[in-house]
XYZ file of C-alpha atoms in Angstrom:
605
model
C 72.674 -29.020 -83.397
C 73.228 -29.640 -79.546
C 75.028 -26.622 -78.757
C 72.101 -24.660 -80.590
C 69.665 -26.415 -78.243
C 71.237 -25.457 -75.130
C 71.613 -21.856 -75.907
C 67.834 -21.657 -76.501
C 67.090 -23.441 -73.221
C 68.952 -20.925 -71.313
C 67.649 -17.944 -73.180
C 64.040 -19.154 -72.230
C 64.808 -19.794 -68.407
C 66.400 -16.193 -68.138
C 63.338 -14.847 -69.683
C 60.841 -16.600 -67.488
C 62.863 -15.506 -64.391
C 62.922 -11.842 -65.508
C 59.031 -11.939 -66.006
C 58.547 -13.412 -62.581
C 60.648 -10.818 -60.951
C 58.732 -8.057 -63.226
C 55.532 -9.224 -61.694
C 56.534 -9.532 -58.013
C 57.728 -5.800 -58.027
C 54.880 -3.523 -58.873
C 56.016 -0.003 -60.390
C 56.401 2.819 -57.737
C 53.125 4.635 -56.951
C 52.644 8.110 -57.893
C 53.073 10.163 -54.874
C 50.107 12.403 -55.620
C 47.947 9.184 -55.505
C 49.501 8.137 -52.306
C 48.841 11.372 -50.678
C 45.092 11.446 -52.161
C 44.552 8.020 -50.556
C 45.955 8.935 -47.348
C 43.819 12.155 -47.286
C 40.600 9.984 -48.090
C 41.405 7.675 -45.310
C 42.133 10.330 -43.002
C 39.043 12.208 -43.903
C 36.863 9.245 -43.345
C 38.373 8.600 -39.870
C 38.091 12.462 -38.955
C 34.392 12.441 -39.774
C 34.229 9.283 -37.502
C 35.898 10.621 -34.873
C 34.975 14.291 -34.793
C 31.311 14.033 -35.819
C 30.315 10.298 -35.873
C 31.220 9.141 -32.312
C 29.895 12.495 -30.608
C 26.520 12.281 -32.313
C 26.527 8.565 -31.471
C 27.512 9.255 -27.841
C 24.880 11.951 -27.691
C 21.926 10.174 -29.074
C 22.599 6.732 -27.452
C 23.908 7.705 -23.974
C 21.559 7.037 -21.084
C 20.495 9.994 -18.905
C 20.363 9.296 -15.216
C 18.909 11.984 -13.020
C 20.404 11.779 -9.433
C 18.302 10.081 -6.821
C 18.713 10.860 -2.887
C 19.897 7.238 -2.170
C 21.248 8.247 1.229
C 17.859 9.787 2.257
C 15.938 6.778 1.185
C 18.309 4.465 2.844
C 17.846 6.575 5.920
C 14.019 6.110 5.777
C 14.499 2.289 5.229
C 16.557 2.082 8.182
C 14.102 3.909 10.385
C 16.703 6.587 11.166
C 14.978 9.488 9.108
C 11.735 9.139 11.047
C 10.349 7.342 13.646
C 6.504 6.864 13.156
C 4.610 7.701 16.438
C 1.004 7.772 17.310
C 0.464 10.074 20.340
C -3.172 9.949 21.290
C -4.697 12.924 22.929
C -7.118 12.421 25.618
C -8.792 15.574 26.863
C -9.862 15.579 30.433
C -12.633 18.093 31.587
C -12.684 18.461 35.540
C -15.048 21.634 35.870
C -15.856 20.678 39.549
C -12.442 19.778 40.801
C -10.233 22.309 42.244
C -7.456 23.529 39.987
C -4.414 21.944 42.079
C -6.094 18.652 42.558
C -7.019 18.357 38.843
C -3.444 18.976 37.853
C -2.226 16.583 40.308
C -4.671 13.739 39.206
C -3.659 14.459 35.688
C 0.130 14.104 36.405
C -0.407 10.801 38.460
C -2.620 9.309 35.668
C 0.090 10.274 33.025
C 2.747 8.540 35.069
C 0.766 5.547 35.567
C -0.092 5.451 31.797
C 3.759 5.770 30.997
C 4.455 2.843 33.379
C 1.882 0.739 31.802
C 2.977 1.261 28.277
C 5.853 -0.819 26.969
C 5.547 0.331 22.976
C 6.747 3.890 22.781
C 5.533 4.075 18.962
C 1.947 4.436 20.390
C 1.340 6.343 23.692
C -1.346 8.253 25.351
C -1.065 11.913 26.277
C -3.466 13.361 28.724
C -4.555 17.039 28.460
C -6.496 19.088 31.220
C -9.065 21.230 29.238
C -10.820 24.182 30.747
C -10.860 22.691 34.374
C -11.899 25.562 36.426
C -13.881 25.735 39.941
C -17.540 26.293 39.874
C -18.088 30.153 40.298
C -14.547 31.086 39.452
C -14.156 34.320 37.542
C -13.973 33.864 34.036
C -11.405 36.615 33.590
C -8.978 34.220 35.278
C -6.660 32.650 32.729
C -7.960 29.430 31.723
C -4.410 27.930 31.251
C -4.074 28.037 34.878
C -6.237 25.083 35.101
C -6.094 23.568 31.705
C -5.705 24.560 28.005
C -8.283 27.122 26.754
C -7.793 26.924 23.030
C -9.694 23.379 22.779
C -12.473 24.901 20.682
C -9.917 26.198 18.361
C -8.053 22.934 18.147
C -11.664 21.234 17.300
C -12.346 23.801 14.541
C -8.899 23.194 13.013
C -9.721 19.570 12.657
C -7.428 18.611 15.723
C -9.980 16.854 17.959
C -8.851 14.316 20.494
C -9.153 10.592 20.487
C -11.256 10.606 23.649
C -12.988 13.293 25.722
C -13.160 12.372 29.259
C -15.348 13.994 31.723
C -14.806 13.542 35.496
C -18.069 13.335 37.491
C -18.647 12.743 41.020
C -21.071 9.986 41.935
C -22.080 9.298 45.349
C -20.081 7.829 48.081
C -18.635 4.305 48.509
C -19.079 3.397 44.963
C -16.332 1.705 42.740
C -15.038 3.936 39.902
C -16.491 3.347 36.598
C -15.672 4.381 33.001
C -18.528 4.619 30.597
C -18.169 5.100 26.999
C -20.483 6.313 24.267
C -21.009 3.863 21.337
C -21.590 6.668 18.829
C -19.332 9.422 20.150
C -15.640 9.917 21.612
C -17.074 11.051 24.891
C -16.575 8.932 27.970
C -17.293 9.768 31.648
C -15.377 8.710 34.711
C -17.690 8.470 37.727
C -15.914 8.414 41.203
C -16.672 9.124 44.664
C -15.433 12.365 46.330
C -13.145 10.340 48.780
C -11.504 8.583 45.752
C -9.624 11.547 44.171
C -6.166 11.909 45.231
C -5.093 14.647 47.528
C -2.206 16.902 46.339
C 0.144 15.250 48.869
C -0.667 11.778 47.959
C 1.602 9.956 45.336
C -0.959 7.160 44.325
C -4.671 6.485 44.196
C -6.996 3.531 43.221
C -8.743 6.093 41.009
C -5.471 6.865 39.263
C -4.663 3.231 38.946
C -8.024 2.325 37.651
C -8.015 5.044 34.810
C -4.762 4.039 33.747
C -5.203 0.532 33.408
C -8.840 0.966 31.710
C -7.260 3.496 29.246
C -4.480 1.138 28.599
C -6.659 -1.854 27.806
C -9.092 0.462 25.570
C -6.177 1.303 23.367
C -4.174 -2.027 23.498
C -5.819 -3.442 20.418
C -4.771 -0.371 18.350
C -1.289 -0.885 19.791
C -1.322 -4.375 18.904
C -2.601 -3.457 15.273
C 0.450 -0.892 14.903
C 2.901 -3.535 16.348
C 1.573 -6.222 14.030
C 1.961 -3.945 10.983
C 5.366 -3.040 11.880
C 6.346 -6.549 12.390
C 4.966 -7.618 9.176
C 7.051 -5.004 7.346
C 10.248 -5.799 5.325
C 11.705 -2.895 6.968
C 13.007 -4.227 10.341
C 14.039 -1.255 11.932
C 10.967 -1.485 14.504
C 10.586 -5.321 14.506
C 12.225 -5.979 18.013
C 9.776 -3.685 19.929
C 6.843 -4.713 17.751
C 7.503 -8.600 18.289
C 8.049 -7.998 21.906
C 4.583 -6.435 22.380
C 2.902 -9.096 20.203
C 4.386 -11.965 22.489
C 2.972 -10.274 25.588
C -0.706 -9.939 24.257
C -3.399 -12.106 25.533
C -3.907 -15.050 23.074
C -7.403 -14.138 22.149
C -6.369 -10.557 21.073
C -3.125 -11.945 19.125
C -5.444 -14.632 17.445
C -8.123 -11.915 16.495
C -5.667 -9.414 14.825
C -4.175 -12.261 12.809
C -7.558 -13.385 11.695
C -8.428 -9.928 10.843
C -5.449 -9.307 8.830
C -5.797 -12.488 6.826
C -9.463 -11.537 5.871
C -8.738 -8.054 4.833
C -8.074 -6.687 1.335
C -4.888 -5.407 0.221
C -4.141 -2.025 1.597
C -5.119 0.810 -0.628
C -6.491 4.531 -0.542
C -9.300 3.753 -3.036
C -11.665 0.707 -3.584
C -14.202 -0.054 -6.112
C -17.259 -1.671 -4.783
C -19.398 -3.737 -7.112
C -22.793 -4.999 -6.121
C -24.195 -7.673 -8.434
C -27.655 -9.250 -8.502
C -27.454 -12.853 -10.175
C -30.649 -14.805 -10.651
C -31.084 -18.175 -11.922
C -34.083 -17.500 -13.973
C -35.888 -14.435 -15.671
C -37.003 -12.875 -12.392
C -36.386 -10.667 -10.465
C -35.085 -8.238 -13.132
C -34.892 -4.939 -11.208
C -33.939 -3.874 -7.722
C -33.885 -0.833 -5.654
C -30.184 -0.969 -5.124
C -29.785 2.825 -5.058
C -32.041 3.131 -2.286
C -30.284 0.207 -0.500
C -26.892 1.697 -0.910
C -27.999 5.151 0.517
C -29.624 3.541 3.590
C -26.858 0.913 4.379
C -23.808 1.623 2.524
C -23.483 5.210 2.426
C -23.405 6.325 6.052
C -20.305 3.963 6.425
C -18.534 5.487 3.172
C -19.097 8.993 4.821
C -17.545 7.748 8.165
C -14.673 6.168 6.474
C -13.946 8.994 3.765
C -10.935 10.495 6.129
C -9.339 6.962 5.162
C -10.747 5.681 1.896
C -12.146 6.829 -1.276
C -14.887 4.544 -2.703
C -16.492 4.196 -6.226
C -19.623 2.171 -6.390
C -21.068 0.004 -9.390
C -24.025 -2.224 -9.859
C -25.099 -4.792 -12.342
C -27.633 -7.448 -13.031
C -27.517 -10.824 -14.908
C -30.343 -12.955 -15.538
C -30.166 -16.767 -16.039
C -26.857 -17.070 -13.923
C -26.530 -20.301 -12.459
C -24.013 -20.963 -9.970
C -20.758 -23.296 -10.581
C -21.746 -26.674 -11.987
C -19.434 -28.385 -9.325
C -22.043 -27.361 -6.665
C -24.461 -30.114 -6.019
C -27.560 -28.831 -3.891
C -29.397 -31.433 -2.143
C -32.981 -31.528 -0.630
C -33.192 -31.594 2.919
C -36.657 -33.115 3.906
C -36.136 -32.293 7.691
C -36.021 -28.566 7.062
C -37.874 -28.779 3.788
C -35.217 -26.605 2.133
C -32.372 -26.946 -0.628
C -29.013 -27.032 0.860
C -25.444 -26.717 -0.336
C -22.444 -28.225 1.597
C -19.680 -26.035 3.247
C -17.375 -27.686 0.924
C -19.202 -26.118 -2.195
C -18.950 -22.508 -0.758
C -15.416 -22.031 -2.305
C -16.752 -22.946 -5.805
C -19.956 -21.317 -5.657
C -19.003 -18.252 -7.671
C -19.203 -18.998 -11.394
C -16.254 -17.025 -12.618
C -16.231 -18.366 -16.049
C -19.860 -17.027 -16.781
C -20.556 -14.340 -14.032
C -18.926 -10.858 -15.178
C -17.287 -10.007 -11.686
C -14.433 -7.460 -11.745
C -11.048 -8.646 -10.734
C -10.027 -7.974 -6.960
C -6.673 -6.599 -8.235
C -5.415 -4.569 -11.351
C -8.491 -2.117 -11.789
C -7.660 1.683 -12.444
C -9.693 2.686 -9.527
C -8.083 0.501 -7.173
C -8.839 -3.035 -5.746
C -12.301 -4.316 -6.282
C -14.554 -5.580 -3.530
C -17.477 -7.766 -4.855
C -20.824 -8.178 -3.386
C -22.946 -10.949 -4.860
C -26.546 -11.259 -4.342
C -27.768 -14.420 -5.901
C -31.496 -15.189 -6.248
C -32.039 -19.119 -6.785
C -34.543 -20.776 -8.927
C -38.121 -20.827 -7.255
C -37.948 -24.647 -7.017
C -34.852 -24.429 -4.942
C -36.077 -21.657 -2.542
C -35.202 -21.760 0.256
C -31.621 -22.216 -0.555
C -29.313 -22.441 2.653
C -25.966 -23.754 3.666
C -26.136 -27.186 5.244
C -25.146 -27.620 9.008
C -25.153 -23.723 9.643
C -28.511 -23.179 11.221
C -30.000 -22.042 7.646
C -27.213 -19.693 7.091
C -27.449 -18.091 3.701
C -24.533 -15.755 3.632
C -20.453 -15.913 3.757
C -17.339 -13.882 3.536
C -14.659 -14.628 1.023
C -11.417 -13.384 2.468
C -9.769 -10.605 0.421
C -12.157 -10.789 -2.272
C -15.896 -10.055 -1.183
C -19.189 -11.443 0.304
C -21.980 -13.637 -1.137
C -25.735 -13.589 0.098
C -28.394 -15.957 -0.975
C -31.662 -14.199 -1.100
C -34.699 -16.379 -0.791
C -37.853 -13.997 -1.710
C -41.486 -15.026 -1.472
C -42.841 -17.276 -4.115
C -46.285 -17.157 -5.626
C -48.034 -19.464 -8.018
C -48.297 -18.499 -11.709
C -52.092 -18.262 -12.788
C -51.087 -19.589 -16.272
C -48.894 -22.627 -15.327
C -49.357 -23.051 -11.538
C -45.484 -23.304 -11.098
C -43.930 -21.177 -8.363
C -42.570 -17.844 -9.664
C -40.893 -14.753 -8.106
C -41.748 -10.989 -8.326
C -40.006 -9.222 -11.025
C -38.761 -6.523 -8.611
C -36.809 -6.460 -5.446
C -37.764 -3.844 -3.156
C -35.444 -1.887 -0.700
C -37.188 -3.745 2.079
C -36.422 -6.983 0.376
C -32.814 -5.956 0.106
C -32.299 -5.039 3.852
C -30.996 -8.423 5.029
C -28.606 -8.734 2.237
C -27.281 -5.220 2.324
C -26.874 -5.390 6.163
C -24.722 -8.447 5.809
C -22.745 -6.661 2.939
C -22.018 -3.778 5.295
C -20.656 -6.250 7.768
C -18.535 -7.856 5.099
C -17.276 -4.576 3.982
C -16.015 -3.442 7.237
C -14.533 -7.004 8.056
C -12.712 -6.703 4.566
C -11.447 -3.225 5.370
C -9.990 -4.414 8.796
C -12.252 -2.221 11.031
C -11.783 -3.636 14.495
C -14.814 -4.997 16.238
C -16.959 -3.146 18.821
C -15.900 -5.377 21.768
C -12.048 -6.119 21.919
C -11.098 -9.684 22.923
C -8.766 -8.565 25.675
C -11.741 -6.808 27.275
C -13.615 -9.977 27.676
C -11.779 -10.608 31.175
C -10.786 -8.287 33.671
C -7.545 -6.613 33.342
C -4.734 -7.650 35.695
C -3.856 -4.001 36.162
C -7.240 -3.092 37.517
C -7.904 -2.915 41.258
C -11.451 -3.993 40.699
C -13.349 -6.344 38.432
C -15.312 -4.538 35.619
C -17.548 -5.495 32.623
C -16.225 -5.597 29.295
C -15.683 -2.027 27.887
C -17.065 -1.530 24.286
C -14.993 0.619 21.911
C -16.656 3.603 20.725
C -17.231 3.895 17.021
C -15.004 6.979 16.620
C -11.996 4.977 18.293
C -12.605 2.112 16.062
C -12.486 4.296 12.825
C -9.512 6.412 14.199
C -7.718 2.945 14.946
C -8.255 1.947 11.199
C -7.058 5.250 10.398
C -3.722 5.092 12.288
C -3.283 1.488 11.047
C -3.816 2.414 7.313
C -1.610 5.537 7.627
C 1.153 3.319 8.830
C 0.653 0.740 6.076
C 0.845 3.349 3.472
C 3.925 4.884 5.034
C 5.720 1.514 4.980
C 4.729 0.674 1.546
C 5.989 4.069 0.210
C 9.380 3.445 1.926
C 9.513 0.060 0.698
C 8.595 1.296 -2.921
C 11.384 3.963 -2.797
C 14.059 1.615 -1.225
C 13.383 -0.982 -4.129
C 13.771 1.822 -6.771
C 16.976 2.861 -5.277
C 18.364 -0.764 -5.176
C 17.103 -1.342 -8.835
C 18.662 1.713 -10.182
C 21.949 1.020 -8.321
C 22.143 -2.591 -9.557
C 21.215 -1.739 -13.156
C 23.275 0.957 -14.481
C 22.081 0.577 -17.966
C 18.462 1.695 -17.403
C 17.652 5.465 -17.714
C 16.553 7.760 -14.890
C 14.400 10.493 -16.312
C 13.942 13.732 -14.363
C 10.433 12.958 -13.974
C 11.380 9.963 -11.641
C 13.648 12.178 -9.644
C 10.979 14.570 -9.247
C 8.433 12.093 -8.155
C 11.096 10.593 -5.721
C 11.624 14.063 -4.284
C 7.960 14.886 -3.936
C 7.390 11.455 -2.236
C 10.334 12.118 0.180
C 8.931 15.616 0.903
C 5.496 14.227 1.692
C 6.775 11.668 3.959
C 8.615 14.134 6.015
C 5.166 15.986 6.125
C 3.608 12.611 7.137
C 6.048 12.191 9.975
C 5.536 15.653 11.385
C 1.666 15.382 11.311
C 1.951 12.285 13.136
C 4.004 13.803 15.895
C 1.673 16.526 16.134
C -1.246 14.084 16.515
C -2.805 15.356 13.019
C -3.710 12.007 11.753
C -5.967 13.004 8.918
C -3.465 15.407 7.584
C -0.832 12.689 7.831
C -3.090 10.240 5.776
C -3.521 12.723 3.013
C 0.129 13.286 2.672
C 1.140 9.672 2.801
C -1.405 8.765 0.173
C 0.113 11.175 -2.374
C 3.544 10.112 -1.424
C 2.724 6.544 -2.127
C 1.267 7.611 -5.356
C 4.428 9.483 -6.360
C 6.534 6.595 -5.397
C 4.555 4.100 -7.313
C 4.643 6.502 -10.307
C 8.552 6.601 -10.195
C 8.982 3.044 -9.839
C 6.790 1.928 -12.735
C 8.084 4.514 -15.225
C 7.753 2.982 -18.569
C 11.179 4.198 -20.048
C 12.832 2.621 -17.238
C 10.944 -0.826 -17.267
C 11.589 -1.105 -21.151
C 15.480 -0.890 -20.501
C 15.561 -3.642 -17.784
C 14.703 -6.202 -20.581
C 17.490 -4.995 -23.071
C 20.811 -6.172 -21.777
C 24.373 -5.355 -23.195
C 24.502 -8.476 -25.136
C 21.364 -7.320 -27.399
C 23.341 -4.118 -28.118
C 26.301 -6.263 -29.438
C 23.830 -8.221 -31.567
C 22.342 -4.677 -33.114
C 25.739 -2.975 -33.596
C 27.865 -5.961 -35.336
C 25.806 -6.396 -38.520
C 25.920 -2.690 -39.109
C 29.254 -1.781 -38.113
C 31.218 -5.136 -39.562
C 30.823 -4.138 -43.401
C 31.620 -0.491 -42.790
C 34.344 -0.888 -40.061
C 36.540 -3.687 -41.801
C 37.524 -1.646 -44.807
C 38.159 1.580 -42.643
C 40.439 -0.505 -40.330
C 42.270 -2.176 -43.007
C 42.739 1.095 -44.777
C 44.094 2.756 -41.659
C 46.532 -0.093 -41.143
C 47.896 -0.062 -44.462
C 48.402 3.859 -44.166
C 50.117 3.539 -40.881
C 52.541 0.721 -42.173
C 53.388 2.848 -45.317
C 54.230 5.731 -43.050
C 56.360 3.462 -40.929
C 58.137 2.221 -43.926
C 58.667 5.606 -45.235
C 60.258 6.713 -42.177
C 62.456 3.709 -42.055
C 63.780 4.196 -45.589
C 64.579 7.898 -44.881
C 66.421 6.739 -41.717
C 68.578 4.288 -43.690
C 69.172 6.835 -46.414
C 70.416 9.493 -43.706
C 72.693 6.813 -42.170
C 74.067 6.117 -45.563
């Protein structure tokens, strides 16, 4: 029936609406279950906040020890210490009356100060034991000079130069004579040339001041060149001013020496290598040759450098294939061109140590090459049969052409199987010269002494620089280089740690920096006291501590681990764990807010 169908349809519609309404409204949750779920979520977050975060912060935090950045900046700017080199010259004048000796010293010092335009390096005259002949020895010696000179020498505080005043006839020009192997010098003068107590000037004073100024001018120029080449520009203006005022020959000589010299270091590794083109010679008296020619210089340079020595032999060692020797019929010899010298070393086959990066310091290589008997004599073309050359900042090469003899069996020329110390003398004499050049030891005759000084009232012959003065000059220059390198390293460390806050600074780095700064202060004090060997010892250790701090392994590793990498590490770990915890916490917060609202509406009703 029609009415029956309508009732059935209405009943079904009502049933479906009721079922849908029932599914949309879940039954109320048990209060105990709600409280348990809330406690579970809160316990998770309590563990995270009270235990997890502190442990994570403690285990992942970067420890950064404090560094004395302000003190380092003071050293870099030149305000913490001004390196000075006050050279002591002791004057002995036993035959000069006390008052005249003191007056002569005073005038000479004033004249030297007037000539000096570089305050970093200056000369200080000191009157030593100057008493009149026959004077009672009970008179206090300090009335006419210092009496503790012997004690100073025993304590290692020897002067740069000991100058003895000697009267030498009448009417002769003053003359300064130096000893090539000692730091003693004589000033020869006539009796009427010594200034009286009432005089304010004297040709003898002018001569002595100008001669001493020229004698130490190259050392001044060396120090100015080091300061001008440094990236610390505190002393650059004075240094550049002095370099501009130098004679052209001297400026060019210093530039060439610095270009040839190896990098500054306190320790060098010397490698003496014998390479032979054939099976002979297979042995050499290298120990005797080193003892005779090299060891004396190593001893003389010991206050400035430490050396280690190694020797090696390699047979059937041909030079580089790119070198094409040719036979010169005029000289009846085999020659190689000057262009081939740069490719002579066969780096692919010859086991030579690298010049940098060795644990014992930079390596200086000395190569002794014995050619094939058919190529003897082997010389360099267009150089008057030259057989040796210097490779700047690397070492030296010497071609040895020993006597050949015919083999009884084959009749071919052969070589002796052994090289005696006599055979090695030319080569090791050359190697010694190369070593001194590579260490930047100044020559015996300075270029500025090749002409008469414009300060001098009378012409004079070139004054050779004594060996002790050359050694001390090298000591002073190297000390300054180590000091500037140490300050530069510390300054770089300070800037790196300030610009990269994510890298750690271990306590060992802070301790090394503090030690380096303390030794720098000791170096500065020693320089002011003219104790140059003590200054060298202090600054070498200071540089080692600075390098140790700068190349700390734990610091270097963090430089290559930026913040972006940390995000890439944490996201895969925290994503699956953090999302459920955050969603659960949001639901609990919404439930609490909804409960508060319902309670508020109920209270309002």
